[in-house]
Short mmCIF file of C-alpha atoms and ligand atoms in Angstrom, two decimals:
data_model
loop_
_atom_site.label_atom_id
_atom_site.label_comp_id
_atom_site.label_asym_id
_atom_site.label_seq_id
_atom_site.Cartn_x
_atom_site.Cartn_y
_atom_site.Cartn_z
CA MET U 1 14.57 -16.34 3.54
CA PRO U 2 13.07 -12.86 3.06
CA GLN U 3 14.74 -11.17 0.11
CA GLU U 4 15.75 -7.68 0.03
CA ASN U 5 14.17 -5.80 -3.00
CA GLY U 6 16.57 -3.05 -3.81
CA ASN U 7 14.97 -2.46 -7.06
CA ALA U 8 11.67 -1.43 -5.88
CA GLY U 9 9.29 -0.78 -8.37
CA ALA U 10 6.26 1.02 -7.13
CA ARG U 11 2.94 -0.66 -6.63
CA ALA U 12 3.02 2.59 -7.35
CA ALA U 13 4.94 0.67 -9.61
CA LYS U 14 2.45 -2.04 -9.89
CA GLY U 15 4.07 -4.66 -12.11
CA ARG U 16 4.62 -4.58 -15.75
CA PRO U 17 2.76 -7.37 -17.23
CA GLU U 18 5.19 -7.62 -20.21
CA GLN U 19 8.07 -7.71 -17.68
CA ALA U 20 6.56 -10.59 -15.93
CA THR U 21 8.45 -13.14 -17.87
CA ALA U 22 11.83 -11.26 -17.67
CA PRO U 23 13.89 -12.78 -14.98
CA SER U 24 15.08 -9.16 -13.82
CA GLY U 25 12.67 -6.56 -14.90
CA GLY U 26 13.52 -2.95 -14.20
CA SER U 27 10.47 -2.26 -12.37
CA GLU U 28 9.80 -4.44 -9.31
CA PRO U 29 6.11 -4.94 -8.99
CA HIS U 30 4.98 -5.84 -5.61
CA ALA U 31 1.79 -7.20 -4.39
CA VAL U 32 0.38 -7.02 -0.88
CA GLY U 33 -1.13 -10.11 0.98
CA SER U 34 -2.53 -10.54 4.39
CA VAL U 35 0.85 -11.34 5.83
CA GLY U 36 3.08 -8.98 3.92
CA VAL U 37 3.92 -8.66 0.36
CA THR U 38 5.70 -10.26 -2.32
CA SER U 39 6.76 -9.60 -5.90
CA TYR U 40 6.68 -11.40 -9.33
CA GLY U 41 9.17 -8.96 -10.71
CA ALA U 42 12.05 -10.85 -10.17
CA SER U 43 10.62 -14.19 -10.90
CA ASP U 44 9.15 -15.81 -13.82
CA ARG U 45 5.59 -15.98 -12.74
CA PRO U 46 3.34 -13.95 -15.06
CA PRO U 47 0.69 -11.64 -13.34
CA ARG U 48 -2.58 -13.50 -12.79
CA GLY U 49 -5.05 -11.27 -14.47
CA ASP U 50 -6.58 -11.62 -17.84
CA TYR U 51 -5.11 -8.56 -19.60
CA SER U 52 -7.04 -9.37 -22.85
CA ARG U 53 -10.05 -7.68 -21.19
CA ALA U 54 -8.18 -4.38 -20.65
CA SER U 55 -8.17 -1.30 -22.90
CA ALA U 56 -5.22 0.77 -23.68
CA ASP U 57 -5.33 2.46 -20.23
CA TYR U 58 -5.28 -1.01 -18.81
CA THR U 59 -8.79 -0.49 -17.37
CA CYS U 60 -11.77 -2.83 -17.79
CA PRO U 61 -15.22 -3.29 -16.52
CA GLN U 62 -15.56 -4.92 -13.18
CA ASN U 63 -16.45 -8.70 -14.05
CA TYR U 64 -19.13 -8.81 -11.47
CA ALA U 65 -21.16 -11.62 -12.95
CA GLY U 66 -17.77 -13.63 -12.82
CA TYR U 67 -17.89 -13.61 -8.93
CA THR U 68 -18.94 -17.02 -7.52
CA PRO U 69 -20.72 -17.41 -4.10
CA ALA U 70 -17.37 -18.56 -2.81
CA ASP U 71 -15.72 -15.36 -3.95
CA HIS U 72 -18.23 -13.20 -2.15
CA ASP U 73 -17.96 -15.48 1.03
CA THR U 74 -14.13 -14.98 0.92
CA TYR U 75 -14.53 -11.27 0.79
CA ARG U 76 -16.96 -11.37 3.65
CA ARG U 77 -14.66 -13.53 5.78
CA LEU U 78 -11.71 -11.19 5.08
CA TYR U 79 -13.58 -8.06 5.78
CA GLU U 80 -14.97 -9.48 9.02
CA ARG U 81 -11.59 -10.46 10.32
CA GLN U 82 -9.90 -7.44 9.27
CA ALA U 83 -12.70 -4.98 10.60
CA ALA U 84 -12.53 -6.62 13.94
CA LEU U 85 -8.78 -5.90 14.31
CA LEU U 86 -8.95 -2.13 13.43
CA PRO U 87 -9.72 -0.34 16.77
CA GLY U 88 -6.69 0.91 18.31
CA LEU U 89 -4.49 -0.09 15.30
CA ALA U 90 -5.83 1.77 12.33
CA CYS U 91 -6.01 5.54 12.07
CA ASP U 92 -9.28 7.44 12.81
CA GLU U 93 -9.73 8.57 9.31
CA PHE U 94 -9.73 4.95 7.85
CA ILE U 95 -12.22 3.69 10.48
CA ALA U 96 -14.48 6.46 9.87
CA ALA U 97 -14.49 6.02 6.15
CA LEU U 98 -14.64 2.22 6.00
CA PRO U 99 -18.46 1.98 5.93
CA SER U 100 -18.39 4.09 2.79
CA LEU U 101 -17.34 0.77 0.98
CA GLY U 102 -20.83 -0.41 1.52
CA ALA U 103 -22.03 -3.64 2.54
CA SER U 104 -19.31 -6.26 3.71
CA ASP U 105 -21.00 -9.41 3.08
CA HIS U 106 -20.28 -9.51 -0.64
CA ILE U 107 -17.71 -7.91 -3.10
CA PRO U 108 -19.18 -4.36 -3.79
CA ARG U 109 -19.98 -3.01 -7.12
CA PHE U 110 -17.35 -0.42 -7.93
CA GLU U 111 -19.93 1.91 -9.44
CA ASP U 112 -21.87 2.06 -6.01
CA ILE U 113 -18.65 2.97 -4.21
CA ASN U 114 -18.03 5.50 -6.85
CA LYS U 115 -21.20 7.58 -6.45
CA ARG U 116 -20.06 8.13 -2.70
CA LEU U 117 -16.34 8.55 -3.45
CA TYR U 118 -16.78 11.07 -6.22
CA LYS U 119 -18.91 13.21 -4.22
CA ALA U 120 -16.60 13.18 -1.18
CA THR U 121 -13.28 13.89 -3.10
CA GLY U 122 -13.75 13.63 -6.87
CA TRP U 123 -11.73 10.34 -6.87
CA GLU U 124 -13.13 7.18 -8.75
CA ILE U 125 -12.16 3.61 -8.70
CA VAL U 126 -11.45 1.90 -12.03
CA THR U 127 -11.11 -1.77 -12.70
CA VAL U 128 -7.85 -3.31 -13.79
CA PRO U 129 -7.10 -7.03 -14.42
CA GLY U 130 -4.19 -7.01 -11.96
CA LEU U 131 -0.81 -5.23 -11.72
CA ILE U 132 -0.31 -2.57 -14.51
CA PRO U 133 2.94 -0.64 -15.68
CA GLU U 134 4.27 2.47 -14.09
CA VAL U 135 3.17 4.88 -16.53
CA PRO U 136 -0.53 3.94 -16.92
CA PHE U 137 -0.62 3.60 -13.10
CA PHE U 138 0.69 7.05 -12.73
CA THR U 139 -1.61 8.49 -15.27
CA LEU U 140 -4.64 7.11 -13.47
CA LEU U 141 -3.73 8.43 -10.20
CA ALA U 142 -2.92 11.91 -11.74
CA ASN U 143 -6.37 11.84 -13.00
CA ARG U 144 -7.91 10.89 -9.48
CA LYS U 145 -8.69 7.42 -10.67
CA PHE U 146 -7.55 4.65 -8.38
CA PRO U 147 -7.09 1.11 -10.13
CA VAL U 148 -8.68 -1.74 -8.21
CA THR U 149 -8.12 -5.35 -9.18
CA ASP U 150 -11.36 -7.02 -9.61
CA TRP U 151 -10.58 -10.73 -8.87
CA ILE U 152 -10.32 -11.97 -5.33
CA ARG U 153 -7.78 -14.63 -3.95
CA ARG U 154 -8.72 -18.19 -3.89
CA PRO U 155 -9.73 -19.71 -0.42
CA GLU U 156 -6.32 -21.37 0.12
CA GLU U 157 -4.78 -17.99 -0.22
CA PHE U 158 -6.94 -16.63 2.60
CA ASP U 159 -3.95 -15.54 4.69
CA TYR U 160 -1.30 -14.69 1.94
CA ILE U 161 -1.62 -13.53 -1.49
CA VAL U 162 1.21 -12.66 -3.72
CA GLU U 163 -0.41 -9.94 -5.91
CA PRO U 164 -2.88 -7.34 -4.85
CA ASP U 165 -6.56 -8.60 -5.22
CA VAL U 166 -9.78 -6.76 -4.82
CA PHE U 167 -9.68 -7.04 -0.96
CA HIS U 168 -6.26 -5.43 -0.49
CA ASP U 169 -6.97 -2.83 -3.26
CA LEU U 170 -10.57 -1.82 -1.88
CA PHE U 171 -10.21 -2.39 1.71
CA GLY U 172 -6.58 -1.19 2.03
CA HIS U 173 -6.54 1.76 -0.28
CA VAL U 174 -10.05 3.01 -0.90
CA PRO U 175 -11.19 4.29 2.71
CA LEU U 176 -8.52 6.87 2.75
CA LEU U 177 -9.39 8.18 -0.67
CA PHE U 178 -12.45 9.61 1.15
CA ASN U 179 -10.07 11.82 3.09
CA PRO U 180 -9.58 15.16 1.34
CA ILE U 181 -5.92 15.68 2.14
CA PHE U 182 -4.90 12.05 1.40
CA ALA U 183 -6.87 12.18 -1.78
CA ASP U 184 -4.99 15.20 -2.97
CA HIS U 185 -1.68 13.53 -1.91
CA MET U 186 -2.35 10.57 -4.03
CA GLN U 187 -3.03 12.74 -7.26
CA GLU U 188 0.19 14.51 -6.28
CA TYR U 189 2.07 11.24 -6.25
CA GLY U 190 0.63 10.16 -9.56
CA LYS U 191 1.97 13.38 -11.16
CA GLY U 192 5.25 13.03 -9.23
CA GLY U 193 5.28 9.42 -10.66
CA LEU U 194 5.15 10.65 -14.23
CA LYS U 195 7.88 13.17 -13.39
CA ALA U 196 10.06 10.57 -11.78
CA HIS U 197 9.64 8.29 -14.83
CA GLY U 198 11.14 11.00 -16.95
CA LEU U 199 13.97 11.51 -14.60
CA GLY U 200 14.76 7.73 -14.22
CA ALA U 201 13.96 7.92 -10.48
CA CYS U 202 10.91 5.62 -10.23
CA GLU U 203 12.83 3.50 -7.90
CA GLN U 204 13.39 6.14 -5.38
CA LEU U 205 9.78 7.30 -5.67
CA SER U 206 8.43 3.68 -5.24
CA ARG U 207 10.15 3.44 -1.95
CA LEU U 208 8.16 6.54 -0.81
CA TYR U 209 5.06 4.70 -1.80
CA TRP U 210 5.88 1.54 -0.17
CA TYR U 211 6.96 3.22 3.30
CA THR U 212 3.88 5.61 3.22
CA ILE U 213 0.82 4.74 1.18
CA GLU U 214 1.62 0.88 1.70
CA PHE U 215 3.15 0.72 4.97
CA GLY U 216 2.98 4.10 6.80
CA LEU U 217 2.09 4.70 10.42
CA ILE U 218 0.69 7.93 11.93
CA GLN U 219 0.82 9.13 15.43
CA GLN U 220 -2.66 10.09 16.45
CA LYS U 221 -4.05 11.48 19.82
CA ASP U 222 -4.52 8.14 21.17
CA GLY U 223 -1.26 6.54 20.00
CA LEU U 224 0.36 5.07 17.07
CA ARG U 225 -1.93 3.97 14.22
CA ALA U 226 -1.54 2.33 10.59
CA TYR U 227 -2.60 4.26 7.50
CA GLY U 228 -0.81 2.19 5.01
CA ALA U 229 -2.85 -0.16 2.85
CA GLY U 230 -0.42 -3.14 3.01
CA ILE U 231 -0.77 -3.10 6.89
CA LEU U 232 -4.42 -2.41 6.97
CA SER U 233 -5.36 -5.33 4.67
CA SER U 234 -3.15 -7.63 6.55
CA SER U 235 -4.13 -9.36 9.58
CA GLY U 236 -0.64 -10.16 10.87
CA GLU U 237 1.14 -6.93 10.09
CA LEU U 238 -1.26 -4.71 11.55
CA ARG U 239 -0.50 -5.46 15.12
CA HIS U 240 3.18 -5.95 14.37
CA SER U 241 3.74 -2.66 12.80
CA VAL U 242 1.89 -0.93 15.50
CA GLN U 243 2.64 -2.62 18.71
CA SER U 244 5.85 -5.08 18.31
CA PRO U 245 8.89 -3.82 19.79
CA GLU U 246 10.88 -5.60 17.09
CA PRO U 247 10.63 -3.15 14.04
CA GLN U 248 12.38 0.15 13.94
CA ARG U 249 10.13 3.31 13.65
CA LEU U 250 11.43 6.59 12.49
CA PRO U 251 10.03 9.92 11.72
CA LEU U 252 9.31 10.41 7.95
CA ASP U 253 12.32 11.72 6.28
CA ILE U 254 11.89 11.82 2.53
CA GLU U 255 15.54 11.20 1.51
CA ARG U 256 15.85 8.39 4.21
CA VAL U 257 13.01 6.64 2.80
CA MET U 258 14.08 7.07 -0.82
CA ARG U 259 17.48 5.40 0.16
CA THR U 260 16.06 2.51 2.07
CA ARG U 261 15.35 -0.91 0.49
CA TYR U 262 12.43 -2.84 1.52
CA LYS U 263 11.54 -6.56 2.12
CA ILE U 264 8.70 -7.79 -0.17
CA ASP U 265 8.17 -11.04 1.53
CA SER U 266 8.18 -10.46 5.23
CA TYR U 267 6.87 -7.83 7.73
CA GLN U 268 8.63 -4.51 7.43
CA GLN U 269 11.71 -3.91 9.71
CA THR U 270 11.53 -0.22 9.46
CA TYR U 271 8.46 1.97 9.50
CA PHE U 272 8.15 5.65 8.97
CA VAL U 273 5.83 7.64 11.10
CA ILE U 274 3.90 10.91 10.18
CA GLN U 275 1.88 13.16 12.66
CA SER U 276 -0.60 14.04 10.19
CA PHE U 277 -1.71 13.64 6.52
CA GLN U 278 -0.79 17.32 6.13
CA GLU U 279 2.79 16.54 7.14
CA LEU U 280 2.80 13.87 4.23
CA PHE U 281 1.45 16.34 1.82
CA ASP U 282 3.81 19.12 2.87
CA LYS U 283 6.97 16.99 2.94
CA THR U 284 6.21 15.65 -0.58
CA ALA U 285 5.32 18.91 -2.03
CA PRO U 286 8.92 20.27 -2.95
CA ASP U 287 10.39 19.61 -6.27
CA PHE U 288 12.02 16.24 -5.87
CA THR U 289 14.40 16.88 -8.82
CA PRO U 290 17.37 17.96 -6.76
CA ILE U 291 16.75 15.19 -4.41
CA TYR U 292 16.79 12.54 -6.96
CA GLU U 293 20.18 14.11 -8.14
CA ARG U 294 21.70 14.07 -4.71
CA LEU U 295 20.65 10.65 -4.01
CA ARG U 296 22.55 9.26 -6.97
CA GLY U 297 25.76 9.86 -5.16
CA LEU U 298 24.68 8.31 -1.85
CA PRO U 299 24.67 4.55 -0.91
CA GLU U 300 21.31 2.64 -0.23
CA ILE U 301 20.25 1.68 3.16
CA ALA U 302 19.26 -1.77 4.07
CA ALA U 303 15.70 -2.58 5.19
CA ASP U 304 16.70 -3.25 8.79
CA ALA U 305 19.64 -0.77 8.95
CA LYS U 306 19.81 1.14 12.27
CA LEU U 307 21.91 4.27 11.59
CA ALA U 308 23.87 5.53 14.73
CA GLU U 309 22.64 9.16 14.62
CA GLU U 310 18.90 8.17 14.32
CA GLU U 311 16.36 8.57 17.06
CA PRO U 312 13.51 6.21 16.96
CA PHE U 313 10.06 7.84 16.82
CA SER U 314 8.43 6.44 19.95
CA THR U 315 9.17 4.78 23.21
CA GLU U 316 5.80 3.60 24.30
CA ILE U 317 5.75 0.47 22.22
CA ASP U 318 7.33 -2.07 24.50
CA GLU U 319 4.81 -1.34 27.21
CA GLU U 320 1.81 -1.79 24.92
CA TRP U 321 3.15 -4.84 23.40
CA ASN U 322 3.93 -6.52 26.77
CA THR U 323 0.66 -5.93 28.40
CA SER U 324 -1.26 -7.24 25.54
CA THR U 325 -2.49 -10.79 25.88
CA ALA U 326 -1.82 -12.02 22.40
CA SER U 327 1.02 -14.38 21.84
CA ARG U 328 4.03 -13.88 19.65
CA PRO U 329 7.28 -15.69 19.12
CA SER U 330 9.79 -14.60 21.87
N1 LIG B 1 7.01 16.80 -5.25
C1 LIG B 1 7.26 15.69 -5.97
C2 LIG B 1 8.09 16.14 -7.15
O1 LIG B 1 8.40 17.20 -7.41
C3 LIG B 1 6.07 14.95 -6.49
C4 LIG B 1 5.34 14.18 -5.56
C5 LIG B 1 4.19 14.60 -4.66
C6 LIG B 1 5.79 12.84 -5.33
C7 LIG B 1 3.54 13.90 -3.79
C8 LIG B 1 5.20 12.13 -4.16
C9 LIG B 1 4.02 12.49 -3.56
O2 LIG B 1 8.59 15.25 -7.92
CO1 CO B 2 -1.48 -1.74 -2.46
#
């Protein structure tokens, strides 16, 4: 059974290595796989990376020599499958920037991507051994450095991986860092994370990360599209999120999002839709301090809750789904 994760750390709140052995760590790391996400935060499974490689800020060199031919082949196959799914489902900005990752037939060297990325938006990729704690994570983002895990999933994990690997982090997150507005938003999120940490509000902020940066949808001129990395790196959730009549889709409302728990091991049951990255930037620009304050007195909302007064975002979903040919469980 899918679990509900009320104590959502961010991937934002990536996991806290030292908490991985604690049965109920305060920060709930999550990871994103091709079919969804899961977490080790509430389990006793340690994060997978080799943290002895990392320096104090949790970064390390990309272990490029450590990749085997099978690793490169896994990346190639994941990329090929996912790229073929994007038209009509991924947002235009993502599709336009994807080639900036470079060759798709092997795992790229991050330094090569950085030459293009830095020129485009002043962002850089840095290597990390895996999930990292909140404060170092927020600090990197605030300095326009995006942490990317260097290892890749094993072949038997092709469809599902319980922690973010290089495919999720690169393919899912990095293309939109080429977009100036989204790039600025990510930096503001990092700064906001450090602030939320001081205010004891990381859980609320991590839900925002979850429902936007990982699982956000955007209405574009040709229809609904995905911009969240957890969706874009998932072969199954991409179509589910954009076209299935099953999930609820709501316009982005910061306080609603911050109150909404999320499922970490199934497709999302609620998605939040923006009309533009500028809307995301503008809605997250106000000081969240009074919002965090107000939310302390309000109950959480379940991941699948449908509130009586809420209007769904879109109505064209059913038709698109029914006219498509792919099979799905009825
Ligand atoms: N405006 C938020 C605050 O004052 C910071 C933030 C910006 C959070 C962008 C998320 C995204 O705390
Ligand atoms: Co992610």
